[in-house]
PDB file of C-alpha atoms in Angstrom:
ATOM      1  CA  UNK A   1     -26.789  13.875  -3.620  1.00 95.00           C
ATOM      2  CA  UNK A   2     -28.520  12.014  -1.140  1.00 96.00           C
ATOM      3  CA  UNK A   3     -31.397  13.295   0.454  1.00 97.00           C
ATOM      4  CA  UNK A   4     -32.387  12.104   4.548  1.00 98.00           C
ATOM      5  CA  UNK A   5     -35.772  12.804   5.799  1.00 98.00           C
ATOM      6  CA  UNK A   6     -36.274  12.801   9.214  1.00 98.00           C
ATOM      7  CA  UNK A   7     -39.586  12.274  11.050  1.00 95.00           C
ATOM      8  CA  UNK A   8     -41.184  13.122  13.233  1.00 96.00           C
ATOM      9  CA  UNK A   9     -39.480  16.947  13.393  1.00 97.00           C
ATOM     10  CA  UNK A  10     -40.288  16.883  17.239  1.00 98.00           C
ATOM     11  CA  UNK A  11     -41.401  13.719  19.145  1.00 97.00           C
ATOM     12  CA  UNK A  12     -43.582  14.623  22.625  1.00 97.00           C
ATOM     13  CA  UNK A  13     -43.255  11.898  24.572  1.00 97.00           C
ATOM     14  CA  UNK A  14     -43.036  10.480  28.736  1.00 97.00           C
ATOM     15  CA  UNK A  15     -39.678   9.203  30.442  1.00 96.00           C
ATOM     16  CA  UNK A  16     -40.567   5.334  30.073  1.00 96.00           C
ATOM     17  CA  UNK A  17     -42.074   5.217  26.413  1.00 97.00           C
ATOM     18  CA  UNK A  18     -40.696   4.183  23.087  1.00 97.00           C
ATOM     19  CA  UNK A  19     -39.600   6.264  21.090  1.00 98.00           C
ATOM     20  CA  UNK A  20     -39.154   5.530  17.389  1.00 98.00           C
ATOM     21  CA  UNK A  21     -37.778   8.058  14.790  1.00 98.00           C
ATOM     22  CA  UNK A  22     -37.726   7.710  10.817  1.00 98.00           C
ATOM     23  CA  UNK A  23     -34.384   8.489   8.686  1.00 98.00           C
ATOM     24  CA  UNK A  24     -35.792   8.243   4.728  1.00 98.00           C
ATOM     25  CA  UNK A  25     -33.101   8.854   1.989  1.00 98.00           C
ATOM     26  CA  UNK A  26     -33.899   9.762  -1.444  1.00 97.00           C
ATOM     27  CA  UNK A  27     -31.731   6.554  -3.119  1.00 97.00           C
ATOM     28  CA  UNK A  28     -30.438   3.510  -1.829  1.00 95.00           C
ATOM     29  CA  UNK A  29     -27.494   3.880   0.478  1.00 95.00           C
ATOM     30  CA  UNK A  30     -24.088   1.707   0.079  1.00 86.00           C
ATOM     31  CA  UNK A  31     -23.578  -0.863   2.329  1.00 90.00           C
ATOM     32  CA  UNK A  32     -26.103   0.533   4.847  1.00 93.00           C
ATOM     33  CA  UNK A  33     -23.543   2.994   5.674  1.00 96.00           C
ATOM     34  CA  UNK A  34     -26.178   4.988   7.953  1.00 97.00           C
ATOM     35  CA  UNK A  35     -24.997   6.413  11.434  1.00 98.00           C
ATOM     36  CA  UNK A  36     -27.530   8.199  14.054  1.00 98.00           C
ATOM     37  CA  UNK A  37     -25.808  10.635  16.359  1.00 98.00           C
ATOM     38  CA  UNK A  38     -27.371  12.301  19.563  1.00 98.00           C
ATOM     39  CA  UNK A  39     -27.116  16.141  20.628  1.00 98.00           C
ATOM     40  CA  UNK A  40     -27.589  17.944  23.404  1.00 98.00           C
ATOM     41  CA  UNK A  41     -27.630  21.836  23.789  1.00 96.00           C
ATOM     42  CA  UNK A  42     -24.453  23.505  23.669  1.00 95.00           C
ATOM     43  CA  UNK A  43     -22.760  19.921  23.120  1.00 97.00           C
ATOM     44  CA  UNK A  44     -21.083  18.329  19.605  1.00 98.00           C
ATOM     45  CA  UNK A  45     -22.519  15.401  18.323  1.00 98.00           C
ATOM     46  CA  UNK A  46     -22.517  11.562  20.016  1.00 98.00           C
ATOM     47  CA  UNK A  47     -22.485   8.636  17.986  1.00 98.00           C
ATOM     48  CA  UNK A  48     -25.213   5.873  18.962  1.00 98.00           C
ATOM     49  CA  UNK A  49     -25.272   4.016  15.443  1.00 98.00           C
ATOM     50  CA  UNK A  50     -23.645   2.994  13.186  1.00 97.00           C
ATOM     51  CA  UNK A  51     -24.018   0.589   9.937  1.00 96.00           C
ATOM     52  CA  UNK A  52     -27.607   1.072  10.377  1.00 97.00           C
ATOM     53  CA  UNK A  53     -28.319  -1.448  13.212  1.00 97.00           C
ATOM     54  CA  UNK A  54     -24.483  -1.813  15.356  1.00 97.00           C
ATOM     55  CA  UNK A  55     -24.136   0.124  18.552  1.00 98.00           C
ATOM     56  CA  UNK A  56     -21.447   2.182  19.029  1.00 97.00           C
ATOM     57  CA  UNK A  57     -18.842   1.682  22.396  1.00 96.00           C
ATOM     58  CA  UNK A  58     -20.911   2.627  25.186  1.00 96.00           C
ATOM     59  CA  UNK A  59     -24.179   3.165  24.185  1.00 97.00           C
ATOM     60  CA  UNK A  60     -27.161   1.385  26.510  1.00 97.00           C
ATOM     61  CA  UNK A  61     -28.977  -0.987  24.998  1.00 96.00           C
ATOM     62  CA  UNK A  62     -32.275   0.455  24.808  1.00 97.00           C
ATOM     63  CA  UNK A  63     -31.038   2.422  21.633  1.00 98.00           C
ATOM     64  CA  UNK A  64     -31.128   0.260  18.546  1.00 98.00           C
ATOM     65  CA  UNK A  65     -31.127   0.722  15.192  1.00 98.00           C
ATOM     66  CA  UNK A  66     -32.776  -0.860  12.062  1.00 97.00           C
ATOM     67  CA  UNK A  67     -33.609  -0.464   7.896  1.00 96.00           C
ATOM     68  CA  UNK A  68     -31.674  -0.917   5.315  1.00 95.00           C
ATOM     69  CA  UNK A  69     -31.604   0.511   1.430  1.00 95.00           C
ATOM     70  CA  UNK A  70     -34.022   3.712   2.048  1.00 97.00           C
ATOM     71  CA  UNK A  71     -35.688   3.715   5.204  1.00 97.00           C
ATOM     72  CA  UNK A  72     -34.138   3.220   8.605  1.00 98.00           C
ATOM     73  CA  UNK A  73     -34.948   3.696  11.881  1.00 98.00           C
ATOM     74  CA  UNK A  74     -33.835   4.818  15.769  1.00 98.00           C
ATOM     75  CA  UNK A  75     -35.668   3.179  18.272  1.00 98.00           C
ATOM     76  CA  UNK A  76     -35.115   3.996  22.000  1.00 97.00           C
ATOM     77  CA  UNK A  77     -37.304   1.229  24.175  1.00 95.00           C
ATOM     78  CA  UNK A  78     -37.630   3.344  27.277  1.00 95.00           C
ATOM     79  CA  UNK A  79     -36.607   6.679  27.381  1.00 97.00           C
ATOM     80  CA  UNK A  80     -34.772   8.027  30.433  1.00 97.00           C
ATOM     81  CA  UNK A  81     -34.260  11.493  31.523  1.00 96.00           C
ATOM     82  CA  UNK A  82     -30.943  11.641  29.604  1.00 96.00           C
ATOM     83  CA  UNK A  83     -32.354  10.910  26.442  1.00 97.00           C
ATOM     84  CA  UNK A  84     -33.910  13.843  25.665  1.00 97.00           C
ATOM     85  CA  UNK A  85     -32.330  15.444  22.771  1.00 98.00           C
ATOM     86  CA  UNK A  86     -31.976  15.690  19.474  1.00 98.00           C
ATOM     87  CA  UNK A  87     -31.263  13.075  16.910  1.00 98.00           C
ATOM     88  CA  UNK A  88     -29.357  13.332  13.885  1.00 98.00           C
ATOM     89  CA  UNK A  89     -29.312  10.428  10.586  1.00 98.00           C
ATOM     90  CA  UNK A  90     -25.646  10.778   8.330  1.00 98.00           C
ATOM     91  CA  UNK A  91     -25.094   8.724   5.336  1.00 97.00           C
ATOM     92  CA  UNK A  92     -21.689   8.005   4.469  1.00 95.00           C
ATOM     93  CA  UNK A  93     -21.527   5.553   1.805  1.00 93.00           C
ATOM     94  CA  UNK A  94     -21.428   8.336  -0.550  1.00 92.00           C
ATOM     95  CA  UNK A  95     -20.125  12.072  -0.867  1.00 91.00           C
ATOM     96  CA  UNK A  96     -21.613  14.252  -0.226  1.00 96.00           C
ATOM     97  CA  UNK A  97     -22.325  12.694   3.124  1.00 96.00           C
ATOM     98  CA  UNK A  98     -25.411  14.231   3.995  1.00 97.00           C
ATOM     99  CA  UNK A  99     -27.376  14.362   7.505  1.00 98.00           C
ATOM    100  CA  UNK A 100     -30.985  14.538   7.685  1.00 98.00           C
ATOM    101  CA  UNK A 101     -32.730  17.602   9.313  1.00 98.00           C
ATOM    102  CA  UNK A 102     -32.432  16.039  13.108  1.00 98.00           C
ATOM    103  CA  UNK A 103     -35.525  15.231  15.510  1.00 98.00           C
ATOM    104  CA  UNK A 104     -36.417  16.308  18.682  1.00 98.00           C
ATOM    105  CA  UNK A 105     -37.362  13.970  21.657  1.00 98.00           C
ATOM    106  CA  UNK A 106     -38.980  15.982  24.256  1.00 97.00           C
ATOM    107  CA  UNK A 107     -39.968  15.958  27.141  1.00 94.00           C
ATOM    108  CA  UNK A 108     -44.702  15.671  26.846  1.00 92.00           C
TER     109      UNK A 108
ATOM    110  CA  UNK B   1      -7.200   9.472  24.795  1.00 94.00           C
ATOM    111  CA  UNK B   2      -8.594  10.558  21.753  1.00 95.00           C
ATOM    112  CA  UNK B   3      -8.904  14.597  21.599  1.00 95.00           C
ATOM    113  CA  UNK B   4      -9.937  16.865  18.453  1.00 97.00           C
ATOM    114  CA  UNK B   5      -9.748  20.543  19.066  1.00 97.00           C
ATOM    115  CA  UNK B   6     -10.824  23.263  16.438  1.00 98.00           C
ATOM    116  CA  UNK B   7      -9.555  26.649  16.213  1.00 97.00           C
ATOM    117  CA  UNK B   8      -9.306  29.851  14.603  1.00 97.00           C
ATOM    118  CA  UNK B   9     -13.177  30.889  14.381  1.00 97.00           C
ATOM    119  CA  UNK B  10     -14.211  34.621  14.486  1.00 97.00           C
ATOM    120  CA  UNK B  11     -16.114  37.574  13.399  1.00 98.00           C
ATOM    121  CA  UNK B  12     -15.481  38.321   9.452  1.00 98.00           C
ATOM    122  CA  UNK B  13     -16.843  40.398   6.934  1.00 98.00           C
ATOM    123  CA  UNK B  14     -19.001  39.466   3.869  1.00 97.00           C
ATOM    124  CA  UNK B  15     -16.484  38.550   1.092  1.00 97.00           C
ATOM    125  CA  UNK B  16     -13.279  37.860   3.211  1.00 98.00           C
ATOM    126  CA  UNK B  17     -11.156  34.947   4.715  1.00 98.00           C
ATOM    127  CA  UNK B  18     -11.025  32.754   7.829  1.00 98.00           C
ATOM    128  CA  UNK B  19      -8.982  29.454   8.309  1.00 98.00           C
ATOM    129  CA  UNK B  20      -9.860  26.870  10.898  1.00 98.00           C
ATOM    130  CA  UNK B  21      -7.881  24.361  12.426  1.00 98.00           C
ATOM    131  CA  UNK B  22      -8.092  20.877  13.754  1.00 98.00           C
ATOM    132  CA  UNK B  23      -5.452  19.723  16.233  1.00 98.00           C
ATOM    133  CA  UNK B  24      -5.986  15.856  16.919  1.00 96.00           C
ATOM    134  CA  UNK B  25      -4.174  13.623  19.099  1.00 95.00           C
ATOM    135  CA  UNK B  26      -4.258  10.450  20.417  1.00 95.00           C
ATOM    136  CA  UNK B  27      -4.765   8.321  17.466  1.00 94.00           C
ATOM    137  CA  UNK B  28      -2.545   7.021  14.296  1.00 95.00           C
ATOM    138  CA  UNK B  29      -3.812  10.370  12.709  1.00 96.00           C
ATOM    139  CA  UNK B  30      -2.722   9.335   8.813  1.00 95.00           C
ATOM    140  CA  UNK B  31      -4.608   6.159   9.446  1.00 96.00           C
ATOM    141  CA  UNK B  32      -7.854   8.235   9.323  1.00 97.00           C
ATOM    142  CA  UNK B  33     -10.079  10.830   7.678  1.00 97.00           C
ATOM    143  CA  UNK B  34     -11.590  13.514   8.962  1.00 98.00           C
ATOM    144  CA  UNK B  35     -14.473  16.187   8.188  1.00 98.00           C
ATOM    145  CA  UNK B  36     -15.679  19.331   8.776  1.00 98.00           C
ATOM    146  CA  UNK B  37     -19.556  19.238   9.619  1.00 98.00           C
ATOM    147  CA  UNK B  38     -21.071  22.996  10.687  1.00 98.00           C
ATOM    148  CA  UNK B  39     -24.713  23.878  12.476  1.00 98.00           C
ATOM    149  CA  UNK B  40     -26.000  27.102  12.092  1.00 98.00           C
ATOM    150  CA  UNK B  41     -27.888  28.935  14.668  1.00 96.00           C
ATOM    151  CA  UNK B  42     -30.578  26.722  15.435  1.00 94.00           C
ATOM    152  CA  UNK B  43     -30.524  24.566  12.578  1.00 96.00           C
ATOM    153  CA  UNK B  44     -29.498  20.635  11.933  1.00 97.00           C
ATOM    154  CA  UNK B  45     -25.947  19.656  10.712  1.00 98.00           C
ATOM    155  CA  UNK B  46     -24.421  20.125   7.532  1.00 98.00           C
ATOM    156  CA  UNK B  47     -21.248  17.666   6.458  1.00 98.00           C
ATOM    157  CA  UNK B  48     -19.165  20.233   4.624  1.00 98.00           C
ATOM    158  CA  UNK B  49     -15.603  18.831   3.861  1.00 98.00           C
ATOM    159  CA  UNK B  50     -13.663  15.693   4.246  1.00 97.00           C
ATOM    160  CA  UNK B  51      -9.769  14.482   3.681  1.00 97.00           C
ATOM    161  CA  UNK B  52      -8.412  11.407   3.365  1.00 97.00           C
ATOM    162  CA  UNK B  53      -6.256   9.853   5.806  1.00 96.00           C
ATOM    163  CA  UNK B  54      -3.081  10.354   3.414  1.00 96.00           C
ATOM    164  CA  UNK B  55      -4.712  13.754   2.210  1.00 95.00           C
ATOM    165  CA  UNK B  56      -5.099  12.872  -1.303  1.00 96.00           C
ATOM    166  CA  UNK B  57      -8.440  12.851  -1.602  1.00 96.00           C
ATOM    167  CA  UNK B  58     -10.505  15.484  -0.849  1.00 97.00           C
ATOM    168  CA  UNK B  59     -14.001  15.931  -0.990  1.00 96.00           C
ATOM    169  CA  UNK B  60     -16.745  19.076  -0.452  1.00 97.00           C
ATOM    170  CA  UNK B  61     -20.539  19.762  -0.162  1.00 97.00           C
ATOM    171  CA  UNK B  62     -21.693  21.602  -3.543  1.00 96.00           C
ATOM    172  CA  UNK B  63     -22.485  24.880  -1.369  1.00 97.00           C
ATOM    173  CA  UNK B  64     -18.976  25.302  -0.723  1.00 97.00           C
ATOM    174  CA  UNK B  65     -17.174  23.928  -3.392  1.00 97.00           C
ATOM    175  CA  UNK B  66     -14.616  26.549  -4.931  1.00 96.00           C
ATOM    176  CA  UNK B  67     -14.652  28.361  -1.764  1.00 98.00           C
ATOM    177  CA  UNK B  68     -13.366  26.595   1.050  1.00 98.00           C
ATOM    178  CA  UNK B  69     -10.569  23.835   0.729  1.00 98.00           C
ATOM    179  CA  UNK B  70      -9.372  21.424   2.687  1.00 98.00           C
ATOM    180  CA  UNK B  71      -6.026  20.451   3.693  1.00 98.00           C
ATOM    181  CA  UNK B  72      -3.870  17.962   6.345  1.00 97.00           C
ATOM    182  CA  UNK B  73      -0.278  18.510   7.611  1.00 97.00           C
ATOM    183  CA  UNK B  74       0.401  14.603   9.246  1.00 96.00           C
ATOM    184  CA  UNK B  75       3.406  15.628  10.419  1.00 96.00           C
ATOM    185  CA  UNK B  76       1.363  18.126  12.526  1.00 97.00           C
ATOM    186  CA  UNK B  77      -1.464  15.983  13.377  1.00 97.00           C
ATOM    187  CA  UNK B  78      -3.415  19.285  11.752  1.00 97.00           C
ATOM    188  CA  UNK B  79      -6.151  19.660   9.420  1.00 98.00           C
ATOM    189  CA  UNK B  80      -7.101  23.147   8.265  1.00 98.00           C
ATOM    190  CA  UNK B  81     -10.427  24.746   6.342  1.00 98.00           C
ATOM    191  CA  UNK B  82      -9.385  27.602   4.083  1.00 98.00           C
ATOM    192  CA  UNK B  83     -12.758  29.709   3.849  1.00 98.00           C
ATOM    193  CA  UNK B  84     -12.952  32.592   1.123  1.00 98.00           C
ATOM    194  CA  UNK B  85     -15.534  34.040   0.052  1.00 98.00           C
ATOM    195  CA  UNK B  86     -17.415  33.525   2.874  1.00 98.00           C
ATOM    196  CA  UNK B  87     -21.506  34.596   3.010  1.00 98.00           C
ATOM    197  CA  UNK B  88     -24.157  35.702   5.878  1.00 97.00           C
ATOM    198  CA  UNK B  89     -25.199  31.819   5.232  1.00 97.00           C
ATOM    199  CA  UNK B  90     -21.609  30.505   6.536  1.00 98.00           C
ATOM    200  CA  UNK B  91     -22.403  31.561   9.784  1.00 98.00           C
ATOM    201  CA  UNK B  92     -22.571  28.588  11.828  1.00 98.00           C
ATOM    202  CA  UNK B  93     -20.831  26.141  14.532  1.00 98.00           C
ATOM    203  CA  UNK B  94     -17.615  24.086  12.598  1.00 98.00           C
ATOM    204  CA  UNK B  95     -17.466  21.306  14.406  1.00 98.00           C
ATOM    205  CA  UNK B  96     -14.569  18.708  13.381  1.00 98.00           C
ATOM    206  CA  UNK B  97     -14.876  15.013  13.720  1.00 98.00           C
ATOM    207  CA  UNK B  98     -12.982  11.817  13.032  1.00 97.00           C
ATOM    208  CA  UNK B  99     -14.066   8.962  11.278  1.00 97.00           C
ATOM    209  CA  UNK B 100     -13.241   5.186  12.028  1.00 96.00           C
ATOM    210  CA  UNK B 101     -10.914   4.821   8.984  1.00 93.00           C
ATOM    211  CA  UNK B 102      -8.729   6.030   6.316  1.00 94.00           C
ATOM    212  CA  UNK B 103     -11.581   7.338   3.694  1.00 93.00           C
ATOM    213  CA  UNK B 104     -14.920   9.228   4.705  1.00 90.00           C
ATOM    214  CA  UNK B 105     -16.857   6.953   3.659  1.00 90.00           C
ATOM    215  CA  UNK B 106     -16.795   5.481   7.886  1.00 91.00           C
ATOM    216  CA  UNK B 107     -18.614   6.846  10.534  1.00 95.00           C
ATOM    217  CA  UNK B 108     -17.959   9.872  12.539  1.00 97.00           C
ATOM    218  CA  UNK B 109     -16.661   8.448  16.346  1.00 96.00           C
ATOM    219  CA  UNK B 110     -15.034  11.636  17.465  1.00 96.00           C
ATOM    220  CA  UNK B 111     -16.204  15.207  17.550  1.00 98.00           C
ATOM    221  CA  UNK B 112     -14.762  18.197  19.270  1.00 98.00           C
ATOM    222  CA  UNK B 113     -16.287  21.470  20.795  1.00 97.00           C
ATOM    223  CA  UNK B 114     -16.613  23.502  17.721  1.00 98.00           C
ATOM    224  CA  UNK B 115     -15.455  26.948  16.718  1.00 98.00           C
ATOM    225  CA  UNK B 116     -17.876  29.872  15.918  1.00 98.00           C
ATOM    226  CA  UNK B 117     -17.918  31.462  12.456  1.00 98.00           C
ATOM    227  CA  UNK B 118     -19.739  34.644  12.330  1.00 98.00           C
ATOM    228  CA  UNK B 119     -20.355  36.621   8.885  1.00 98.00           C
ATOM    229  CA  UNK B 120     -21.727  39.675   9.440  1.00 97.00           C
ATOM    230  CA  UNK B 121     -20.910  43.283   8.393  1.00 95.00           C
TER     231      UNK B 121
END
């Protein structure tokens, strides 16, 4: 099974700063097959990334993704109000298709 | 319009049954897997179960392997969770989600509200 480390567990930071969040997995992952999602209270899941680095339909271009083999990463280049939340790494290039423990952006 | 709705959460006891359902729509719905993925109270998310678009492949997280199973119906656009033996630990939001193609190994692109599973006595 692979294992996803997320870090920061809770990012403090100001509407307007970069935010950048770690997703570490335990072994290499197939193809890059990493997706970040974003939730809000009392909401499922929303897909940002996926395949480590693509953006999914929608999502603003301040959210971008990078990393490959172990250690990827979620950047968000100026945060807005809306982004405050928490994130969420998956793997899915092999079962079990693990998440990592999620981080929370919020508001310093 | 794409739309996933769960059902069929609820209060159950220590030891017994529930089964969930997934009602999806708006999609080729044999041309794609899909997954159950549940949060406990204040916790992250855990993938738990997937199917195959065709529903011939199946696959579970260890913690609930021999417990729950997973089945489709793509005549009803319908996936179900069969949950037995179900612990304090199961409690949790089941949230399920779509992915982008026929096997899980795709990303998730649709989710829907969730259902509640409570296991308490």
């Amino acid at each position: 099974e692979i294992v996803l480390t997320q870090s920061p567990g809770t990012l403090s930071l100001s509407p307007g700063e970069r935010a950048t969040l770690s997703c570490r997995a335990s072994q290499s992952i197939n193809g890059n097959h990493l997706a970040w999602y974003q939730q809000k209270p009392g909401q499922p899941p929303r897909l940002l990334i996926y395949g480590a680095s693509r953006r999914a339909t929608g999502i603003p271009d301040r959210f971008s993704g990078s990393g490959s083999g172990t250690d990827f990463t979620l950047s968000i280049s100026r945060l807005d109000p809306d982004d405050f939340a928490v994130y969420h790494c998956q793997q899915y290039g092999s079962s079990p298709f693990t998440f990592g423990q999620g981080t929370k952006v919020e508001i310093k | 319009e794409v739309q996933v709705l769960e059902s069929g959460g609820g209060l159950v006891q220590p030891g017994g049954s529930l089964r969930l359902s997934c009602a999806a729509s708006g999609f080729s719905f044999y041309d794609y897997a899909i997954s159950w993925v549940r949060q406990a109270p204040g916790k992250g998310l855990e993938w738990v179960s997937a199917i195959s678009g065709t529903g011939f492949s199946s696959y579970s997280a260890d913690s609930v392997k021999g417990r729950f199973a997973i089945s489709r119906d793509n005549s009803r656009n319908t996936v179900d969770l069969q949950m037995n033996s179900l612990r304090a630990e199961d409690t949790a939001i089941y949230y399920c989600a779509k992915h982008v193609g026929i096997y899980p190994s795709y990303h998730l692109d649709y989710w829907g509200q969730g259902t509640l599973v409570t296991v308490s006595s």
